XYZ file of C-alpha atoms in Angstrom:
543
model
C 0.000 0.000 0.000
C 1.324 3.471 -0.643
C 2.220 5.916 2.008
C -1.057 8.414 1.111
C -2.952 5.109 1.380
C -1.118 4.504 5.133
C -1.861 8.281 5.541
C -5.533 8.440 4.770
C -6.527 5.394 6.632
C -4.833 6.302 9.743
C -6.341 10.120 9.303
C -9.778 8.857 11.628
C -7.995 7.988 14.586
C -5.951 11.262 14.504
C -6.990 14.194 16.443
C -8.807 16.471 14.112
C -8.099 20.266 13.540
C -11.702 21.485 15.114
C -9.457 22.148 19.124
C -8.750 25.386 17.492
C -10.277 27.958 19.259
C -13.088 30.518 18.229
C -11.541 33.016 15.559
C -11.650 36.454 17.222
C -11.840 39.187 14.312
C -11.277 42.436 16.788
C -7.733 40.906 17.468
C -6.696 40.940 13.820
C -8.799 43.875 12.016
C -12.579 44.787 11.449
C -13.217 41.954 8.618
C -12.806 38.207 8.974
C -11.034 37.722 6.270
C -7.713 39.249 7.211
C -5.554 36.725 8.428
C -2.351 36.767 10.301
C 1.664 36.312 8.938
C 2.441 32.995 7.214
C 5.432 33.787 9.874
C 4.395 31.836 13.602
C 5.832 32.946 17.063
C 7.059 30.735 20.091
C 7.473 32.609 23.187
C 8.016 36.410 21.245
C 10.262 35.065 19.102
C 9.828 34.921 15.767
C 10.403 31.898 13.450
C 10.256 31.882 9.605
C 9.075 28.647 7.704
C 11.677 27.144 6.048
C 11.468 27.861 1.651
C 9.746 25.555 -0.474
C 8.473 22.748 2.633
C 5.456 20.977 1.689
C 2.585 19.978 4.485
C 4.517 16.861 4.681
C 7.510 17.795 6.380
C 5.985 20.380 8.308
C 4.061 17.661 10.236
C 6.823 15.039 10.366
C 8.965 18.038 12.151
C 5.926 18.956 14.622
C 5.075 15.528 15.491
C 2.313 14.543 12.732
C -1.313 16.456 11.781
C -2.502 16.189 14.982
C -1.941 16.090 18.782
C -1.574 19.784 19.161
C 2.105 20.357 16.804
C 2.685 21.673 13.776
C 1.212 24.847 11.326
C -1.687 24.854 13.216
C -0.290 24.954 16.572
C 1.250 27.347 15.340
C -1.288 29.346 14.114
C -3.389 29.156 16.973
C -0.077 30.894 19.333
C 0.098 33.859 17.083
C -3.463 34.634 17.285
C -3.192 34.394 21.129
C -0.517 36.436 21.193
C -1.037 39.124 18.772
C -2.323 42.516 19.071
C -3.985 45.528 17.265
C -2.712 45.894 13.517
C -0.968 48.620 12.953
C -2.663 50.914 10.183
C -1.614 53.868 8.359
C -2.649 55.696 5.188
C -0.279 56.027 2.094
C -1.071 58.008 -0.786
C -1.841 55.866 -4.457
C 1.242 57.205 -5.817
C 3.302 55.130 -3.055
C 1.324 52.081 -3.272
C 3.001 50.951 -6.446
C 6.663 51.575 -4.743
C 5.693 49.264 -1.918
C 3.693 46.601 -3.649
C 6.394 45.942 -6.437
C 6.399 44.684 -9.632
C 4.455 41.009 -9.102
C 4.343 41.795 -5.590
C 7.777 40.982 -4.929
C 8.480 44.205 -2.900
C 5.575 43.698 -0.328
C 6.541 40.022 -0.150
C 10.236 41.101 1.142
C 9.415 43.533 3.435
C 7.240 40.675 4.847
C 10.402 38.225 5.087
C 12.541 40.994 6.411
C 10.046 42.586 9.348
C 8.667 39.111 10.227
C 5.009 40.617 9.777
C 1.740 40.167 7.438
C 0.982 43.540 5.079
C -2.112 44.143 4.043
C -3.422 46.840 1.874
C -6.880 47.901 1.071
C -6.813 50.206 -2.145
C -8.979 53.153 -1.866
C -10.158 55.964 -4.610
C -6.734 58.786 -3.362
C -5.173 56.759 -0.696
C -5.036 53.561 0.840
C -5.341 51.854 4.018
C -1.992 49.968 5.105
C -2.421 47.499 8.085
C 0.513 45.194 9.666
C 0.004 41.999 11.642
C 2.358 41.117 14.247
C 3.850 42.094 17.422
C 4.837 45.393 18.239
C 8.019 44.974 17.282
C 7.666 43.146 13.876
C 5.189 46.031 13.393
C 7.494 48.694 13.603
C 10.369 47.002 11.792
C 8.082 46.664 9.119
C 6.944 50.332 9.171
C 10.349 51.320 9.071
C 11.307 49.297 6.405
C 7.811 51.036 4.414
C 9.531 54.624 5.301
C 12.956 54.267 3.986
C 11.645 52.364 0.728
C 9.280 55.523 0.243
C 12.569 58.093 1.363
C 14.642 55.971 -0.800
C 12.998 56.958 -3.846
C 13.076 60.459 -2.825
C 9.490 60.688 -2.059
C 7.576 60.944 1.100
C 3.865 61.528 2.456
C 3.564 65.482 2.853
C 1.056 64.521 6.125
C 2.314 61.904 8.543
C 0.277 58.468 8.693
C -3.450 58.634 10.042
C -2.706 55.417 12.828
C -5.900 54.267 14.412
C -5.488 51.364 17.351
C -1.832 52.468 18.220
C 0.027 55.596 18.816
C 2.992 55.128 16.464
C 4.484 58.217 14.285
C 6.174 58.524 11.159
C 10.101 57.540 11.036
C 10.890 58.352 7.510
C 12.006 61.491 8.197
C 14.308 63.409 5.355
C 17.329 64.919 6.177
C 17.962 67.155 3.497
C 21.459 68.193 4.127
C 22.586 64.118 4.280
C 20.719 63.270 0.959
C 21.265 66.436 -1.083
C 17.905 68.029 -2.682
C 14.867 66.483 -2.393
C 12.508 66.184 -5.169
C 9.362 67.862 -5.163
C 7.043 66.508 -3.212
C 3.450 66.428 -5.325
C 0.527 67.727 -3.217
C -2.407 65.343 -4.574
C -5.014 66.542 -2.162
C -4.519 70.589 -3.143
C -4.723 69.773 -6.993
C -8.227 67.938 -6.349
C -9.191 70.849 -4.340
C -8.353 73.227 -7.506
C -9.653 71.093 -10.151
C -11.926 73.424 -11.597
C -8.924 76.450 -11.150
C -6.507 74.214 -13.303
C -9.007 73.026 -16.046
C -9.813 76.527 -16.906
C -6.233 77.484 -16.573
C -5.863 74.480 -19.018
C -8.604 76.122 -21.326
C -8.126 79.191 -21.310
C -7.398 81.353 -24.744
C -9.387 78.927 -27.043
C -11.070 80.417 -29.715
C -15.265 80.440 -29.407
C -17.595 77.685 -30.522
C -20.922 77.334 -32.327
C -22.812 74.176 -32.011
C -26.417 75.297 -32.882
C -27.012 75.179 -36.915
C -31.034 73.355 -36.995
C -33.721 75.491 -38.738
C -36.606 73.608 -38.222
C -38.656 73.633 -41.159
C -42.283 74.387 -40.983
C -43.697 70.818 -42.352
C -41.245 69.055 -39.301
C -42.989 71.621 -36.971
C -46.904 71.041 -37.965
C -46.621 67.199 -37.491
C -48.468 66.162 -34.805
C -46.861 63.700 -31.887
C -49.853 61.203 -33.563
C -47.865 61.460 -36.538
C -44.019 61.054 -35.044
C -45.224 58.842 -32.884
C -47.145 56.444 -35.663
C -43.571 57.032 -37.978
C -41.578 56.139 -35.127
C -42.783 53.034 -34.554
C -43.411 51.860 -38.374
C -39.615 52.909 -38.883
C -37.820 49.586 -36.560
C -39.444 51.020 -33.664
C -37.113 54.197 -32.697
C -37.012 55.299 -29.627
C -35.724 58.618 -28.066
C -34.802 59.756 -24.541
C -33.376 62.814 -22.963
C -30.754 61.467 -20.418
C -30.509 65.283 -18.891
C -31.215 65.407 -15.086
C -33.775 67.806 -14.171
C -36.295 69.540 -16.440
C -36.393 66.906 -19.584
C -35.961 68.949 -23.517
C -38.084 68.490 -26.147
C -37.475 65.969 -28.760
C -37.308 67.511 -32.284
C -39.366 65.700 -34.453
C -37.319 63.349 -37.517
C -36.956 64.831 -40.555
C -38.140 62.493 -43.263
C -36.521 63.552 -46.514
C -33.323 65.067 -46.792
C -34.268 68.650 -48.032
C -35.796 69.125 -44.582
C -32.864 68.600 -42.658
C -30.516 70.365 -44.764
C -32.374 72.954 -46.096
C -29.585 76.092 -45.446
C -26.598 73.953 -46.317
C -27.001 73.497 -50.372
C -23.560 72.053 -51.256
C -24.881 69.220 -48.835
C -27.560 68.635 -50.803
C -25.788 68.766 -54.438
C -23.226 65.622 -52.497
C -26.581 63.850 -51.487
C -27.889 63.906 -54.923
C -25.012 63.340 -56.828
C -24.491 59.560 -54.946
C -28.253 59.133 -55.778
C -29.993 58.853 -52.099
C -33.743 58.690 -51.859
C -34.282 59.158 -48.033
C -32.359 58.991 -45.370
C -32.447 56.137 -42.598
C -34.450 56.136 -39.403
C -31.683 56.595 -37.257
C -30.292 59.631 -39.858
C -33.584 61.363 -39.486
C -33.936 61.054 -36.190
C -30.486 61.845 -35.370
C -29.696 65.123 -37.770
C -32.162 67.501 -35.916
C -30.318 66.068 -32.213
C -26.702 66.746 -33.729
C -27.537 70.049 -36.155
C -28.952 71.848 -32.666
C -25.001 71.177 -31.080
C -26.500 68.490 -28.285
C -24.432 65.476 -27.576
C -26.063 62.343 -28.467
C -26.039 58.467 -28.190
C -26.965 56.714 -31.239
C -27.785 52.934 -30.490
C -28.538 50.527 -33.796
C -27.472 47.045 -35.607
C -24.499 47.594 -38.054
C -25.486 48.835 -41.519
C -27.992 51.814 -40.275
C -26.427 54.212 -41.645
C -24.596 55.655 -38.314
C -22.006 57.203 -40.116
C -23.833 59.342 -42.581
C -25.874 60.475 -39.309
C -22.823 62.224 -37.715
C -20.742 62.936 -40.876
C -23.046 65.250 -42.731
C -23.796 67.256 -39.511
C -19.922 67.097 -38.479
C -19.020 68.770 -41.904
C -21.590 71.701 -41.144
C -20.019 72.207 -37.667
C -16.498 72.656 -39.553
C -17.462 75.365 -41.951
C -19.645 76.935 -39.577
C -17.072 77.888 -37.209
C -16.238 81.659 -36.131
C -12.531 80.947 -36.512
C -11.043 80.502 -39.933
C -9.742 76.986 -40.513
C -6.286 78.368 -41.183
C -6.384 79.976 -37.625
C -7.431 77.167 -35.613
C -4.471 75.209 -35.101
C -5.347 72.204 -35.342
C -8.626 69.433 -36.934
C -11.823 70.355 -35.856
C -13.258 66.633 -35.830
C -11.958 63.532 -34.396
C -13.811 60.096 -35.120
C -12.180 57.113 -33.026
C -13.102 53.902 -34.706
C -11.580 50.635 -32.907
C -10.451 48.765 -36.168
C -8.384 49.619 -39.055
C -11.243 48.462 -41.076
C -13.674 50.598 -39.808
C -11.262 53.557 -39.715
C -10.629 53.186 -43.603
C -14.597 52.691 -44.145
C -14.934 55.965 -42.355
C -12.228 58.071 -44.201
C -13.864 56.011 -47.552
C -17.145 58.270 -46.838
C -15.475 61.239 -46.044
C -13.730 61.463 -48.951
C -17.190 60.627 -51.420
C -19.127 63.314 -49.727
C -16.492 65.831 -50.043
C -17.573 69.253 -48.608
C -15.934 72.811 -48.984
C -12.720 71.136 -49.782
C -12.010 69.862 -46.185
C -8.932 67.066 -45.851
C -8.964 63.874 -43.834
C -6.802 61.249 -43.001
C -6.780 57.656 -41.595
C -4.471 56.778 -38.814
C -4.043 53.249 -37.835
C -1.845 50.836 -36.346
C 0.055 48.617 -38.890
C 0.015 51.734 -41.691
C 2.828 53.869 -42.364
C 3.314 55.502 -39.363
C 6.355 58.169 -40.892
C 3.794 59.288 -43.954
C 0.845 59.666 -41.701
C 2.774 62.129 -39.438
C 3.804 64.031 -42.745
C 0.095 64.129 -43.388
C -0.939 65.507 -40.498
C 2.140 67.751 -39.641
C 1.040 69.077 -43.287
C -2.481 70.171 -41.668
C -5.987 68.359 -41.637
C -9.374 69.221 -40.958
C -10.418 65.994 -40.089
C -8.502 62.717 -38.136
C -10.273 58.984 -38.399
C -8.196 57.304 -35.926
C -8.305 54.152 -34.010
C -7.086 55.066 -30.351
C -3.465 52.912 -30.177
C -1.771 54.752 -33.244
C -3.561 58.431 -32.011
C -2.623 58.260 -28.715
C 1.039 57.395 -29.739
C 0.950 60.515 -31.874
C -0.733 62.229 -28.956
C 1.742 61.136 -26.552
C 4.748 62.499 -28.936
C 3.152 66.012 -29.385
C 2.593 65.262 -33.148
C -1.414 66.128 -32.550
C -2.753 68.924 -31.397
C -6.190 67.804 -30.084
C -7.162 71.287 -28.569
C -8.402 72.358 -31.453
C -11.180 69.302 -31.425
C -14.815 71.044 -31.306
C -16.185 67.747 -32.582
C -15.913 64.434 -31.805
C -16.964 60.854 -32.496
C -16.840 57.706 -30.419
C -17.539 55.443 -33.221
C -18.705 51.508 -32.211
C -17.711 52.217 -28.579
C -18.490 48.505 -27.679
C -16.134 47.042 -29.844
C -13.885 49.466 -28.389
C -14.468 48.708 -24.778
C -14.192 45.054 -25.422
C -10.984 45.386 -27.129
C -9.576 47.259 -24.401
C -8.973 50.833 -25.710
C -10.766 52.530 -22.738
C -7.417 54.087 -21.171
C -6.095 55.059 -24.368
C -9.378 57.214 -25.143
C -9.044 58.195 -21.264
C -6.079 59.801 -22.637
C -7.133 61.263 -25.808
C -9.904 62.938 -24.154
C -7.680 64.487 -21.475
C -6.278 66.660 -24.378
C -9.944 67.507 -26.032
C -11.933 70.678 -24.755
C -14.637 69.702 -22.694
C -17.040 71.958 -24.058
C -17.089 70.005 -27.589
C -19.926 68.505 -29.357
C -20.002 64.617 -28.622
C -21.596 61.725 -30.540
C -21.583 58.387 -29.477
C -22.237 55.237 -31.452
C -22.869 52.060 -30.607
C -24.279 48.473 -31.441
C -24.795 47.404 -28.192
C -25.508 49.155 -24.844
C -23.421 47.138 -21.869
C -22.632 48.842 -18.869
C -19.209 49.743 -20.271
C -20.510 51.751 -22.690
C -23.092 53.357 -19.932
C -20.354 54.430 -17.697
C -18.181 55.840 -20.528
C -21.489 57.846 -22.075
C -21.459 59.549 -18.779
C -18.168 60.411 -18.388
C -17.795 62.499 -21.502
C -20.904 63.047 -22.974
C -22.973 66.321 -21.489
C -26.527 65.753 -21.390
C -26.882 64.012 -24.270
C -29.943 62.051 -25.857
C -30.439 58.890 -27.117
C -31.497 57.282 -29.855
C -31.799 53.731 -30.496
C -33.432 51.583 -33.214
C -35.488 48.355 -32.006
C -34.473 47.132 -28.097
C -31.215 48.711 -25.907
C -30.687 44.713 -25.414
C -29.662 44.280 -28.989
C -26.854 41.782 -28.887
C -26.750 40.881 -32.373
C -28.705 42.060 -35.792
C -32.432 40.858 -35.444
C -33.052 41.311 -39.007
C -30.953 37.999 -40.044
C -32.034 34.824 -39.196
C -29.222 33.101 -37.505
C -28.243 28.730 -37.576
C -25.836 27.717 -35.315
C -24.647 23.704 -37.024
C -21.968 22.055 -34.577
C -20.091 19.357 -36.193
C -16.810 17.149 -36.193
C -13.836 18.574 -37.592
C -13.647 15.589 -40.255
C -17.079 16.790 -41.639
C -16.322 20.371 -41.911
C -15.057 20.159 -45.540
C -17.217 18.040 -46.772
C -20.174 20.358 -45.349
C -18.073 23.856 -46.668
C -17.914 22.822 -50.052
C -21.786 21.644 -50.083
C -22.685 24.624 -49.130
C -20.538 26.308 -51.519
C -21.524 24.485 -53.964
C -25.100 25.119 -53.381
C -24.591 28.915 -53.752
C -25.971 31.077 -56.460
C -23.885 33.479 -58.547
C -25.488 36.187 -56.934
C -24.851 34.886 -53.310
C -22.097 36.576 -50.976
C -20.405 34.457 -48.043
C -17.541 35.567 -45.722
C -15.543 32.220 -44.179
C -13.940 33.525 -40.858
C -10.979 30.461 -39.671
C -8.252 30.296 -37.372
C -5.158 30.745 -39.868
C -5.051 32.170 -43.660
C -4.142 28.982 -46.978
C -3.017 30.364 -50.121
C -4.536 27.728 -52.702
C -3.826 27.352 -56.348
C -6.310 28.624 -59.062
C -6.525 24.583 -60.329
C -7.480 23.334 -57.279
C -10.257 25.379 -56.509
C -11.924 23.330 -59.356
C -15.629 23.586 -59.751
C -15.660 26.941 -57.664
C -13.893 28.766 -59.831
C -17.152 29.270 -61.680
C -18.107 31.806 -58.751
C -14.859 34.019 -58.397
C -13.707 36.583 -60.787
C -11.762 35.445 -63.444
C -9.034 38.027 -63.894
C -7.689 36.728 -60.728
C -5.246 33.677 -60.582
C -5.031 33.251 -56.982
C -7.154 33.322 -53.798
C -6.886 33.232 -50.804
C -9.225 31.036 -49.099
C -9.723 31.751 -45.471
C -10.454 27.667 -44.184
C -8.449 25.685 -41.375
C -8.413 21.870 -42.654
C -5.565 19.789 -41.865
C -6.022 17.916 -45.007
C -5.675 21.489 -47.753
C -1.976 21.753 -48.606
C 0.040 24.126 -46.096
């Protein structure tokens, strides 16, 4: 028999673990769930496990599981013989310092003082506590004060200690270690947050947002009437998200003539591509965006979403008091989070081209030299997904100051690809008296919380339900099967196409195949072409 077989029958006549006595939170902290140092103490003195032991040898040294010896003999002495945690206060900007990279900082100054740190993150500072005896306390809040001194940085107001009168020891003598840096004083620049941001602000040139002439046909329908087109157009729905005293909702305008009545080069773009009407969502949406308020357009992919904020965005440009030449800078800024989209966007911008105005696509992957010659060059208009802008941003290539109009385009896909801190910092550089228009698919909490960051009062739009996950206008099979059938079902089904019919194969890795071996699909592809690349993982294609 094994020795874990020896082990595990002999475990019933051993003395259990359940002699422990009662756990006694006010001895260790306020919550439960803090525990004391993986260190134990015999008689005040303090003994370190010995690196890399397993439970094995720990209980073979104490005189097996049981019987009163070993880790949780030890455990039970340090609780007796504890006291209050020491707790202090440390500013965010330390936490970092004493935490380490992995943790590896905290976890020495634990092996070094013979004590347990624990720290509970708060919004500006955070709440240090240290479990031990009084003196493994205080070597270990040493050891926190000359880390923080070391750096050249200390706490401008000594630690807040509740439970034990103990004062701060990293004290800097000046004359020993030279100059000190400056100390940062986080608590007086969140006092004067409103003092710096218009310090920030000031000297920027005037804005006009508000460019909507309602016409008198959009005035003399009745709410029967927007009300009855509302719902025959996918069901739109509008809020005001203002607090307080809720706005109006301008009624949609149906055709395009009534939206852009005053702006005739707009019109001679609309009818030379060869538009009818516009889209729910764009007639909803122009009369929001033309009267400068910030909105929140939620609806499936293909709405026409970016015709609703382009056309209005091109009227903001030429309709500002400040000559383009004296701005310094673009005057819109659409974030997009793919290269795909990006190009799609600066594809639309430049077919409705309007009083000359220039754009350009920044992306990650492109040419990252030519599109700062672009832009150093001067452009009215930046289609950018946030990883390439905010490395221009962060080299002073952009000037975003001079954005008066801005897009969050597909902010889900954004969120869930994780660009929120780089549009955190792109819109740290943006006036925050801009016009804002938010787009979106989707509307998950992510996309909640950032619409109330930087939006203003904005209103919302949306086409059909705000729990939209996916386009409810396509019906949708989901077929599971082996991954020796997949080929044979692929080419069925491509085979069963018609010439008119459009797939897209998505796969895990790319397979250039010949023209000849595509065989009887050729018939379907274009013919000038002599290669394609078929997107299709099968082990059995050539590699």
């Amino acid at each position: 028999m094994a020795d874990w077989d020896t082990e595990c029958d002999e475990e019933p006549r051993r003395k259990p673990l359940s002699a422990l006595p009662e756990w006694e939170p006010g001895r260790w902290g306020s919550s439960a769930g803090e525990r004391p140092s993986s260190s134990a103490w015999r008689g005040g003195e303090q003994r370190q496990s010995p690196p890399r032991e397993n439970w094995r040898s720990r209980a073979d040294r104490s005189g097996g599981r049981g019987g009163g010896g070993g880790v949780a003999c030890e455990f039970r002495r340090s609780r007796e013989q504890g006291s209050v945690p020491l707790c202090f206060r440390l500013d965010n900007s330390f936490i970092g310092t004493v935490i380490g990279r992995g943790g590896s900082k905290i976890r020495e100054l634990e092996d070094s003082s013979g004590s347990k740190i624990q720290i509970i993150k708060g919004e500006y500072e955070s709440d240090v506590k240290i479990f031990g005896t009084d003196d493994t306390q205080k070597r270990a809040k040493c050891l926190i004060d000359d880390l923080i001194k070391r750096y050249g940085e200390r706490p401008e107001r000594d630690s807040k200690l509740y439970g034990l009168s103990y004062s701060n020891s990293a004290q800097v003598d000046n004359s020993a270690n030279g100059p000190r840096k400056p100390i940062i004083n986080w608590a007086s620049l969140r006092e004067n947050k409103e003092k710096y941001e218009a310090m920030k602000w000031a000297g920027l040139p005037p804005i006009e947002k508000m460019f909507y002439k309602e016409s008198k046909v959009v005035a003399s329908r009745s709410e029967e009437e927007v009300a009855q087109w509302r719902k025959e157009s996918n069901n739109i729905i509008c809020n005001d998200l203002k607090e307080g005293e809720k706005r109006a909702i301008p009624n949609p305008t149906v055709v395009f003539e009534e939206a852009f009545q005053c702006f005739p080069e707009i019109m001679d773009t609309i009818r030379k591509v060869g538009f009818l009407k516009p889209t729910p969502i764009q007639s909803q949406a122009w009369p929001i965006i033309l009267q400068g308020l910030d909105l929140i357009g939620i609806a499936q992919t293909g709405t026409g979403k970016t015709l609703a904020y382009l056309l209005p965005g091109f009227v903001h440009l030429d309709s500002q008091p400040i000559p383009r030449v004296h701005r310094g800078g673009p005057g819109m800024l659409v974030l997009a989070p793919t290269r795909e989209l990006a190009l799609q966007v600066e594809a639309e911008c430049s077919k409705y081209t309007y009083k000359g105005f220039k754009s350009i696509c920044i992306y990650g992957g492109g040419d990252r030299k030519g599109q700062i010659n672009v832009v150093t060059k001067g452009v009215d208009i930046i289609i950018a997904t946030p990883g390439r802008l905010n490395d221009l941003q962060m080299n002073n290539i952009i000037n975003l100051k001079s954005i008066t109009y801005l897009v969050l385009d597909e902010a889900d896909r954004m969120l869930d690809m994780g660009f929120e801190p780089q549009i955190m910092k792109i819109l740290i550089d943006v006036r925050p008296d801009r016009q804002t228009v938010m787009t979106s698919a989707t509307w998950p909490d992510g996309v909640r919380r950032l619409s109330k960051s930087y939006l203003k009062d904005p209103m919302m739009v949306y086409v059909g339900t705000l729990d939209l996950a996916a386009v409810n206008t396509v019906q949708q099979k989901i077929i599971i099967l082996p991954e020796e059938e997949k080929r044979a079902y692929t080419r069925h089904f491509i085979d069963c196409l018609k010439p008119q019919d459009k797939i897209i194969i998505f796969v895990g890795k790319k397979l250039i195949i010949p023209w000849s071996y595509l065989g009887c699909w050729r018939r379907y592809l274009p013919h000038e072409e002599k290669w394609w690349t078929l997107l299709w993982k099968h082990p059995y294609l050539p590699q």
